[in-house]
Amino acid sequence: MTNTSSKAKHIRASFFHFFEDPNLESEAHQFIEDGILSVENGKVESLVPFEAFQIENPDAIFEDYSGKLIMPGFVDMHIHYPQTEMIAAHGEELLQWLNTYTFPTETKFKDKKHARKIADFFLKQLLKNGTTTALVFGTVHPQSVEAFFEAAEKMNLRMICGKVMMDRNAPEELLDTAESSYEESKKLIEKWHKKERLLYAVTPRFAITSSPEQLQKAGKLLKEFSDVYLHTHLSENKSEIEFTKSLFPECKNYLDVFQQANLLQKRSVFAHGIHLEENEWKQLQQHDCSLAFCPTSNLFLGSGLFNLQKAEELNIKVGLGTDVGAGTSFSILQTLNEAYKVTQLRKAYAENPSTIKPLSALKSFYLATLGGAKALHLDHVIGNFEEGKEADFVVIDWKATDLLKFRIENSSTFEEKLFALQIIGDDRVVEATYILGEKQNLD
Ligand code: GUN
Ligand code: ZN
């Protein structure tokens, strides 16, 4: 791997990470109040209490973040880099929002220079928010993905991206064809998939903008390249669902559109899944597909309230998505803030509110780290501080804002502190972000 130091380096701080889902196991996480993380060649060598480390290595030099909290880098499981410049566009539901703001913005990515400028800005935003891995939409233009991967490669990032496939129901200048989308995606896969830390996702936008022929081509790509991802949107908005059903009358439901094109596999990630029918939940479960929970986006577009509890009951893997630009923040902490409120709001609509569990702080940070890594099938390389994992991590300053500092001083348990961090924390609490053990310059 490029640009990583072969000499071991040591970092002192409090450490917090997961080995399992805290809702499945009581001893799922580890918190070391005063610890040392040792990193060599960009990978975790060990994580031990400081005292034990010092006995063995009395003269070792270390970077000192005493009093700060280090966690594995956050995972954003659904985001659109071309929508960075149109975040916070007012007043529409999904389909109007796409036509009014999104599609005009995405036409600019025909220009690779523009794409690179936005990709550089976008990646810095992710890192400033402590996000070190993301599953990212490009635009229909292959050069948008070239620009993104070039920028991510330069920064040694573990990123997943794909060219949008869309051959109908959008402005002419954003359309490809079934054949061209197949050829262009294939070339990008051959060039970028598994290059350094980069991975490719076959990316039909959603059912509405793809013909059945194009979806079949997406299925062909998954067959030809068995370890690429499938990344799309599913069942986000009621008008979208109605339109989809009218376009695919032969399909049983929304998910069946993708099923009939053989797009359901373990590396398939569906964003939203808010209004799923019982059969669709079962299909997702059977095919081991993952869902991206995008609370800020779902509230912003008025799409609905994702049923996290149901996904958990069915053992369906879930990660968090900011879904910028429908999402309103790059911050996974702010995404957790809204995620908690979504689980709270569900009570207002439940027949039996007492059966609804609010999202816990531990589950929240699991979703933001190891849970996201598992949902992307990347937990063998990222997600916690086990030996050999890639050393991408975030340094959190509990005292970054007066309010957070004050609240932390008035907390008695670690979980209480974590919860305050997820509700009132944001990019200001991210003191530093490390990639493969190297501190990133984010000025
Ligand atoms: N469905 C199809 N395209 C999009 C998009 O760009 N954002 C969101 N939130 N939903 C979509
Ligand atoms: Zn999206």
Coordinates of C-alpha atoms and ligand atoms in Angstrom, one line a residue:
M1 CA 0.0 0.0 0.0
T2 CA 1.3 3.5 -0.8
N3 CA 2.4 6.2 1.6
T4 CA 2.2 4.3 4.8
S5 CA 4.9 4.2 7.3
S6 CA 6.5 0.8 7.8
K7 CA 7.8 1.8 11.3
A8 CA 5.3 1.0 14.1
K9 CA 3.6 4.1 15.6
H10 CA 1.7 4.3 18.8
I11 CA -1.3 6.4 19.7
R12 CA -2.5 7.0 23.3
A13 CA -6.2 7.8 24.0
S14 CA -9.4 6.3 25.2
F15 CA -10.6 3.6 22.7
F16 CA -14.0 2.3 21.9
H17 CA -15.0 -0.3 19.4
F18 CA -17.3 -3.3 18.8
F19 CA -16.8 -7.0 18.2
E20 CA -20.5 -7.8 17.7
D21 CA -24.0 -6.2 17.6
P22 CA -24.7 -5.0 21.1
N23 CA -28.3 -6.1 20.8
L24 CA -27.1 -9.7 20.1
E25 CA -24.4 -10.0 22.7
S26 CA -23.9 -8.4 26.1
E27 CA -20.1 -8.2 25.8
A28 CA -20.1 -6.8 22.3
H29 CA -17.9 -3.7 22.8
Q30 CA -14.6 -2.8 24.4
F31 CA -13.8 0.5 26.1
I32 CA -10.3 1.2 27.2
E33 CA -10.1 4.4 29.2
D34 CA -6.3 4.8 28.8
G35 CA -5.0 2.7 25.9
I36 CA -2.4 2.5 23.2
L37 CA -3.1 1.6 19.6
S38 CA 0.0 0.4 17.7
V39 CA -0.1 0.6 13.9
E40 CA 2.3 -0.8 11.4
N41 CA 2.2 -0.6 7.6
G42 CA -1.2 1.1 7.9
K43 CA -2.7 -1.9 9.9
V44 CA -3.6 -2.4 13.5
E45 CA -0.9 -4.3 15.3
S46 CA -2.4 -4.1 18.8
L47 CA -4.6 -2.3 21.2
V48 CA -3.6 -2.6 24.9
P49 CA -4.0 -0.7 28.1
F50 CA -1.4 2.1 28.4
E51 CA 0.1 0.7 31.6
A52 CA 0.8 -2.7 30.1
F53 CA 2.3 -1.1 27.0
Q54 CA 4.6 1.1 29.0
I55 CA 6.1 -1.8 31.0
E56 CA 7.1 -3.5 27.8
N57 CA 8.1 -0.3 25.9
P58 CA 9.3 2.2 28.5
D59 CA 11.1 4.4 25.9
A60 CA 8.5 4.3 23.1
I61 CA 7.3 7.6 21.6
F62 CA 3.6 8.0 21.1
E63 CA 1.1 10.5 19.8
D64 CA -0.8 11.7 22.8
Y65 CA -4.6 12.1 22.7
S66 CA -5.2 11.5 26.4
G67 CA -8.7 12.5 27.4
K68 CA -9.9 12.1 23.8
L69 CA -11.9 9.2 22.4
I70 CA -10.7 7.2 19.4
M71 CA -13.2 5.1 17.4
P72 CA -13.0 3.3 14.1
G73 CA -13.8 5.6 11.2
F74 CA -17.5 6.0 10.4
V75 CA -19.1 4.1 7.5
D76 CA -21.6 6.0 5.3
M77 CA -23.6 3.4 3.4
H78 CA -25.4 5.7 0.9
I79 CA -24.3 9.1 -0.4
H80 CA -24.3 11.0 -3.7
Y81 CA -21.0 13.0 -4.2
P82 CA -22.4 15.0 -7.2
Q83 CA -25.2 16.4 -4.9
T84 CA -22.8 18.1 -2.6
E85 CA -23.4 21.5 -4.1
M86 CA -27.2 21.2 -3.9
I87 CA -27.6 20.0 -0.3
A88 CA -30.5 21.8 1.5
A89 CA -32.7 22.6 -1.5
H90 CA -36.1 23.6 -0.3
G91 CA -39.6 22.2 -0.3
E92 CA -40.1 19.1 -2.5
E93 CA -40.9 15.5 -2.3
L94 CA -38.6 12.9 -4.0
L95 CA -39.7 13.1 -7.6
Q96 CA -40.1 16.9 -7.8
W97 CA -36.8 17.3 -5.9
L98 CA -35.1 15.1 -8.5
N99 CA -36.5 17.0 -11.4
T100 CA -36.1 20.5 -10.0
Y101 CA -32.7 20.4 -8.3
T102 CA -30.9 17.0 -8.7
F103 CA -30.9 16.4 -12.4
P104 CA -29.8 19.9 -13.4
T105 CA -26.9 19.7 -10.9
E106 CA -25.8 16.2 -12.2
T107 CA -25.6 17.4 -15.8
K108 CA -22.5 19.4 -14.8
F109 CA -20.5 16.2 -14.3
K110 CA -20.1 15.8 -18.0
D111 CA -17.1 18.0 -17.3
K112 CA -14.4 15.9 -15.6
K113 CA -12.7 18.9 -14.2
H114 CA -15.9 20.0 -12.4
A115 CA -16.3 16.4 -11.2
R116 CA -12.8 16.3 -9.8
K117 CA -13.3 19.6 -8.0
I118 CA -16.4 18.4 -6.3
A119 CA -14.9 15.0 -5.5
D120 CA -12.0 16.6 -3.7
F121 CA -14.3 18.8 -1.7
F122 CA -16.6 15.9 -1.0
L123 CA -13.9 13.6 0.3
K124 CA -12.6 16.3 2.6
Q125 CA -16.1 16.8 4.0
L126 CA -16.3 13.1 4.7
L127 CA -13.0 13.1 6.5
K128 CA -13.8 16.2 8.5
N129 CA -16.8 14.4 9.7
G130 CA -14.8 11.2 10.6
T131 CA -16.2 9.1 7.8
T132 CA -13.5 7.0 6.3
T133 CA -15.5 4.6 4.1
A134 CA -18.6 5.3 1.9
L135 CA -20.7 3.7 -0.7
V136 CA -21.1 6.5 -3.3
F137 CA -23.3 7.4 -6.3
G138 CA -21.6 9.0 -9.2
T139 CA -23.6 10.4 -12.1
V140 CA -24.4 8.8 -15.5
H141 CA -21.1 10.1 -16.8
P142 CA -18.3 7.6 -16.5
Q143 CA -15.8 10.5 -16.1
S144 CA -17.6 11.3 -12.8
V145 CA -16.5 8.0 -11.5
E146 CA -13.0 8.3 -12.9
A147 CA -12.7 11.7 -11.2
F148 CA -14.0 10.2 -7.9
F149 CA -11.7 7.2 -7.9
E150 CA -8.7 9.2 -8.9
A151 CA -9.3 11.6 -5.9
A152 CA -10.0 8.7 -3.5
E153 CA -6.9 6.7 -4.7
K154 CA -4.7 9.8 -4.1
M155 CA -5.9 9.9 -0.5
N156 CA -5.5 6.1 0.0
L157 CA -9.2 5.8 0.9
R158 CA -11.4 2.7 1.1
M159 CA -14.3 3.9 -1.1
I160 CA -17.0 2.2 -3.2
C161 CA -18.5 4.1 -6.2
G162 CA -20.3 3.4 -9.4
K163 CA -21.6 5.1 -12.6
V164 CA -25.3 5.7 -12.5
M165 CA -27.2 3.6 -15.1
M166 CA -30.3 5.5 -16.3
D167 CA -31.9 5.2 -19.7
R168 CA -35.4 6.7 -19.2
N169 CA -37.6 9.2 -17.3
A170 CA -34.9 11.8 -16.9
P171 CA -33.5 14.7 -19.0
E172 CA -32.0 13.7 -22.4
E173 CA -28.5 14.7 -21.4
L174 CA -28.5 12.4 -18.4
L175 CA -29.5 9.3 -20.3
D176 CA -27.4 6.4 -21.4
T177 CA -28.7 3.2 -23.1
A178 CA -28.9 -0.3 -21.8
E179 CA -25.8 -1.2 -24.0
S180 CA -23.7 1.8 -23.3
S181 CA -24.4 1.6 -19.5
Y182 CA -23.2 -2.0 -19.6
E183 CA -20.0 -1.2 -21.6
E184 CA -19.1 1.8 -19.6
S185 CA -19.7 0.1 -16.2
K186 CA -17.7 -2.9 -17.4
K187 CA -14.7 -0.7 -18.3
L188 CA -14.8 1.0 -15.0
I189 CA -15.0 -2.3 -13.1
E190 CA -12.0 -3.6 -15.0
K191 CA -10.0 -0.5 -14.3
W192 CA -11.0 0.3 -10.7
H193 CA -12.5 -2.6 -8.8
K194 CA -10.0 -3.7 -6.2
K195 CA -7.4 -1.2 -7.3
E196 CA -5.7 -0.3 -4.0
R197 CA -8.7 0.1 -1.6
L198 CA -11.3 0.9 -4.2
L199 CA -14.3 -1.2 -5.0
Y200 CA -17.1 -0.9 -7.6
A201 CA -20.8 -0.8 -7.3
V202 CA -23.1 -1.5 -10.3
T203 CA -25.5 1.5 -9.8
P204 CA -28.9 1.6 -11.5
R205 CA -30.4 4.8 -10.1
F206 CA -33.9 3.4 -9.2
A207 CA -36.5 1.4 -11.0
I208 CA -38.1 4.4 -12.6
T209 CA -35.0 5.5 -14.6
S210 CA -34.1 2.0 -15.9
S211 CA -35.7 0.0 -18.7
P212 CA -36.1 -3.8 -18.0
E213 CA -33.3 -4.3 -20.6
Q214 CA -30.9 -2.0 -18.6
L215 CA -31.7 -3.9 -15.4
Q216 CA -30.9 -7.2 -17.2
K217 CA -27.6 -5.7 -18.2
A218 CA -26.9 -4.8 -14.5
G219 CA -27.6 -8.4 -13.6
K220 CA -25.2 -9.5 -16.3
L221 CA -22.5 -7.4 -14.8
L222 CA -23.1 -8.9 -11.3
K223 CA -22.8 -12.4 -12.9
E224 CA -19.6 -11.6 -14.8
F225 CA -18.0 -9.8 -11.8
S226 CA -19.1 -11.9 -8.8
D227 CA -17.7 -9.6 -6.0
V228 CA -18.9 -6.1 -7.1
Y229 CA -21.7 -4.4 -5.3
L230 CA -25.2 -3.5 -6.4
H231 CA -26.3 -0.1 -5.2
T232 CA -29.7 1.4 -5.8
H233 CA -32.8 3.0 -4.2
L234 CA -35.8 1.1 -3.0
S235 CA -39.3 2.0 -1.8
E236 CA -38.5 5.5 -0.6
N237 CA -41.6 7.5 -1.5
K238 CA -45.3 6.6 -2.1
S239 CA -45.5 8.3 -5.5
E240 CA -42.3 6.7 -6.6
I241 CA -43.7 3.2 -5.7
E242 CA -46.9 3.9 -7.6
F243 CA -45.0 5.1 -10.7
T244 CA -42.7 2.0 -10.5
K245 CA -45.7 -0.3 -10.3
S246 CA -47.2 1.3 -13.4
L247 CA -43.9 0.9 -15.3
F248 CA -43.5 -2.7 -14.3
P249 CA -47.0 -4.1 -14.2
E250 CA -45.7 -7.7 -14.5
C251 CA -43.8 -7.4 -11.2
K252 CA -45.3 -8.4 -7.9
N253 CA -43.9 -5.4 -6.0
Y254 CA -41.0 -2.9 -6.2
L255 CA -38.3 -5.3 -5.1
D256 CA -39.5 -7.8 -7.7
V257 CA -38.3 -5.4 -10.4
F258 CA -34.8 -6.0 -9.2
Q259 CA -35.4 -9.6 -8.4
Q260 CA -36.4 -10.3 -12.0
A261 CA -33.1 -8.9 -13.2
N262 CA -31.2 -11.1 -10.7
L263 CA -30.0 -8.1 -8.7
L264 CA -30.6 -9.6 -5.3
Q265 CA -27.3 -10.9 -3.8
K266 CA -25.3 -10.5 -0.6
R267 CA -23.5 -7.4 -1.8
S268 CA -26.7 -5.6 -2.8
V269 CA -27.4 -2.4 -0.9
F270 CA -30.8 -0.8 -1.1
A271 CA -31.2 2.7 0.2
H272 CA -34.3 3.6 2.2
G273 CA -36.8 0.6 2.1
I274 CA -39.3 2.6 4.0
H275 CA -42.6 1.3 2.6
L276 CA -41.7 -2.4 2.1
E277 CA -44.4 -5.0 1.8
E278 CA -44.1 -8.2 3.9
N279 CA -42.9 -10.2 0.8
E280 CA -40.2 -7.6 0.1
W281 CA -38.8 -7.9 3.7
K282 CA -38.7 -11.7 3.3
Q283 CA -36.9 -11.5 -0.1
L284 CA -34.3 -9.1 1.3
Q285 CA -33.8 -11.5 4.2
Q286 CA -33.5 -14.6 1.9
H287 CA -30.9 -13.0 -0.3
D288 CA -28.9 -11.5 2.5
C289 CA -29.2 -8.0 1.0
S290 CA -28.4 -4.9 3.1
L291 CA -30.4 -1.8 3.7
A292 CA -29.1 1.8 4.2
F293 CA -31.1 3.7 6.8
C294 CA -31.0 7.4 5.8
P295 CA -32.9 9.3 8.5
T296 CA -31.9 12.9 7.6
S297 CA -32.9 12.4 4.0
N298 CA -36.2 10.6 4.9
L299 CA -37.2 13.4 7.2
F300 CA -36.1 16.1 4.8
L301 CA -38.0 14.8 1.8
G302 CA -40.9 13.7 4.0
S303 CA -40.5 10.1 2.8
G304 CA -41.3 8.2 5.9
L305 CA -40.0 6.5 9.0
F306 CA -37.7 3.5 8.4
N307 CA -38.5 0.4 10.5
L308 CA -35.1 -0.4 12.0
Q309 CA -36.6 -2.7 14.5
K310 CA -38.1 -4.9 11.9
A311 CA -34.8 -5.2 9.9
E312 CA -33.2 -6.2 13.2
E313 CA -35.9 -8.8 13.9
L314 CA -35.4 -10.3 10.5
N315 CA -31.6 -10.2 10.8
I316 CA -31.3 -8.0 7.8
K317 CA -28.0 -6.1 7.7
V318 CA -28.4 -2.3 8.1
G319 CA -25.9 0.6 7.8
L320 CA -26.4 4.3 8.1
G321 CA -26.6 6.5 5.0
T322 CA -26.3 10.3 5.0
D323 CA -27.8 10.4 1.5
V324 CA -26.4 13.9 0.9
G325 CA -27.9 15.9 -1.0
A326 CA -31.4 14.8 0.1
G327 CA -29.7 14.1 3.4
T328 CA -28.9 17.3 5.3
S329 CA -25.6 16.5 6.9
F330 CA -22.3 14.8 6.2
S331 CA -22.1 14.0 9.9
I332 CA -22.7 10.4 10.9
L333 CA -23.3 11.8 14.4
Q334 CA -26.1 14.0 13.2
T335 CA -27.4 11.1 11.2
L336 CA -27.6 9.1 14.5
N337 CA -29.3 12.1 16.1
E338 CA -32.1 11.9 13.5
A339 CA -32.1 8.1 13.5
Y340 CA -32.9 8.2 17.2
K341 CA -35.8 10.6 16.6
V342 CA -37.1 8.4 13.8
T343 CA -37.3 5.4 16.2
Q344 CA -39.0 7.7 18.7
L345 CA -41.5 9.0 16.2
R346 CA -42.5 5.5 15.1
K347 CA -44.2 5.2 18.5
A348 CA -46.7 8.0 17.5
Y349 CA -47.9 5.8 14.6
A350 CA -47.7 2.4 16.2
E351 CA -50.7 0.3 17.2
N352 CA -48.9 -0.8 20.3
P353 CA -46.3 1.9 21.1
S354 CA -44.8 -0.1 24.0
T355 CA -43.4 -2.6 21.6
I356 CA -41.2 0.0 19.9
K357 CA -37.6 0.2 21.2
P358 CA -35.8 3.5 20.9
L359 CA -32.4 3.3 19.4
S360 CA -29.7 2.8 22.0
A361 CA -26.4 4.7 22.0
L362 CA -24.5 1.4 21.8
K363 CA -26.5 0.2 18.8
S364 CA -26.1 3.6 17.2
F365 CA -22.3 3.6 17.3
Y366 CA -22.3 -0.1 16.2
L367 CA -24.3 0.9 13.1
A368 CA -21.8 3.8 12.5
T369 CA -18.8 1.5 12.6
L370 CA -18.8 -2.3 12.6
G371 CA -22.4 -2.6 11.6
G372 CA -21.8 -0.6 8.5
A373 CA -18.7 -2.6 7.7
K374 CA -20.7 -5.8 8.1
A375 CA -23.5 -4.5 5.9
L376 CA -20.9 -3.8 3.2
H377 CA -19.1 -7.2 3.8
L378 CA -16.0 -5.3 4.7
D379 CA -15.7 -6.3 8.3
H380 CA -12.6 -8.4 7.6
V381 CA -10.7 -5.2 6.8
I382 CA -12.4 -2.3 8.6
G383 CA -14.9 -1.6 11.4
N384 CA -12.9 -2.2 14.6
F385 CA -9.4 -2.4 16.0
E386 CA -8.7 -6.1 15.7
E387 CA -5.2 -7.0 14.7
G388 CA -4.6 -6.7 11.0
K389 CA -7.5 -4.3 10.3
E390 CA -6.9 -1.2 8.3
A391 CA -6.1 1.6 10.7
D392 CA -8.8 4.2 9.7
F393 CA -10.0 6.0 12.8
V394 CA -11.4 9.2 14.2
V395 CA -10.3 11.2 17.2
I396 CA -13.2 12.7 19.1
D397 CA -12.9 15.7 21.4
W398 CA -15.5 15.5 24.2
K399 CA -14.8 19.2 25.0
A400 CA -15.0 20.6 21.4
T401 CA -18.1 22.7 22.2
D402 CA -19.0 24.4 25.5
L403 CA -22.4 22.6 25.5
L404 CA -21.0 19.1 24.9
K405 CA -18.3 19.7 27.5
F406 CA -20.9 20.8 30.0
R407 CA -23.2 17.9 29.2
I408 CA -20.3 15.4 29.5
E409 CA -19.3 16.8 32.8
N410 CA -22.8 16.1 33.9
S411 CA -22.9 12.5 32.7
S412 CA -22.2 9.5 34.9
T413 CA -21.9 6.6 32.5
F414 CA -20.0 6.1 29.3
E415 CA -23.3 5.3 27.5
E416 CA -24.8 8.5 28.7
K417 CA -21.8 10.4 27.2
L418 CA -22.1 8.5 24.0
F419 CA -25.7 9.4 23.7
A420 CA -25.0 13.1 24.2
L421 CA -22.3 12.9 21.6
Q422 CA -24.7 11.4 19.0
I423 CA -27.4 14.0 19.7
I424 CA -25.4 17.2 20.0
G425 CA -22.1 16.3 18.3
D426 CA -21.2 17.1 14.7
D427 CA -18.0 17.8 12.7
R428 CA -16.8 20.2 15.4
V429 CA -16.0 17.2 17.7
V430 CA -13.8 15.5 15.1
E431 CA -10.3 16.5 16.2
A432 CA -8.5 14.4 13.6
T433 CA -9.1 11.6 11.1
Y434 CA -6.5 9.0 10.4
I435 CA -6.2 6.9 7.2
L436 CA -4.0 3.8 7.4
G437 CA -2.5 5.2 10.5
E438 CA -1.7 8.6 9.0
K439 CA -3.2 11.8 10.3
Q440 CA -5.0 13.6 7.4
N441 CA -4.4 17.3 6.7
L442 CA -7.9 18.7 6.3
D443 CA -7.3 22.4 5.9
Ligands
GUN1 N1 -34.1 8.0 -5.9 C1 -33.5 8.1 -7.2 N2 -32.5 9.0 -7.2 C2 -32.4 9.5 -6.0 C3 -31.5 10.4 -5.4 O1 -30.7 11.0 -6.0 N3 -31.7 10.7 -4.0 C4 -32.7 10.0 -3.3 N4 -32.8 10.3 -2.0 N5 -33.5 9.2 -3.9 C5 -33.4 8.9 -5.2
ZN2 ZN -29.8 8.4 -2.5

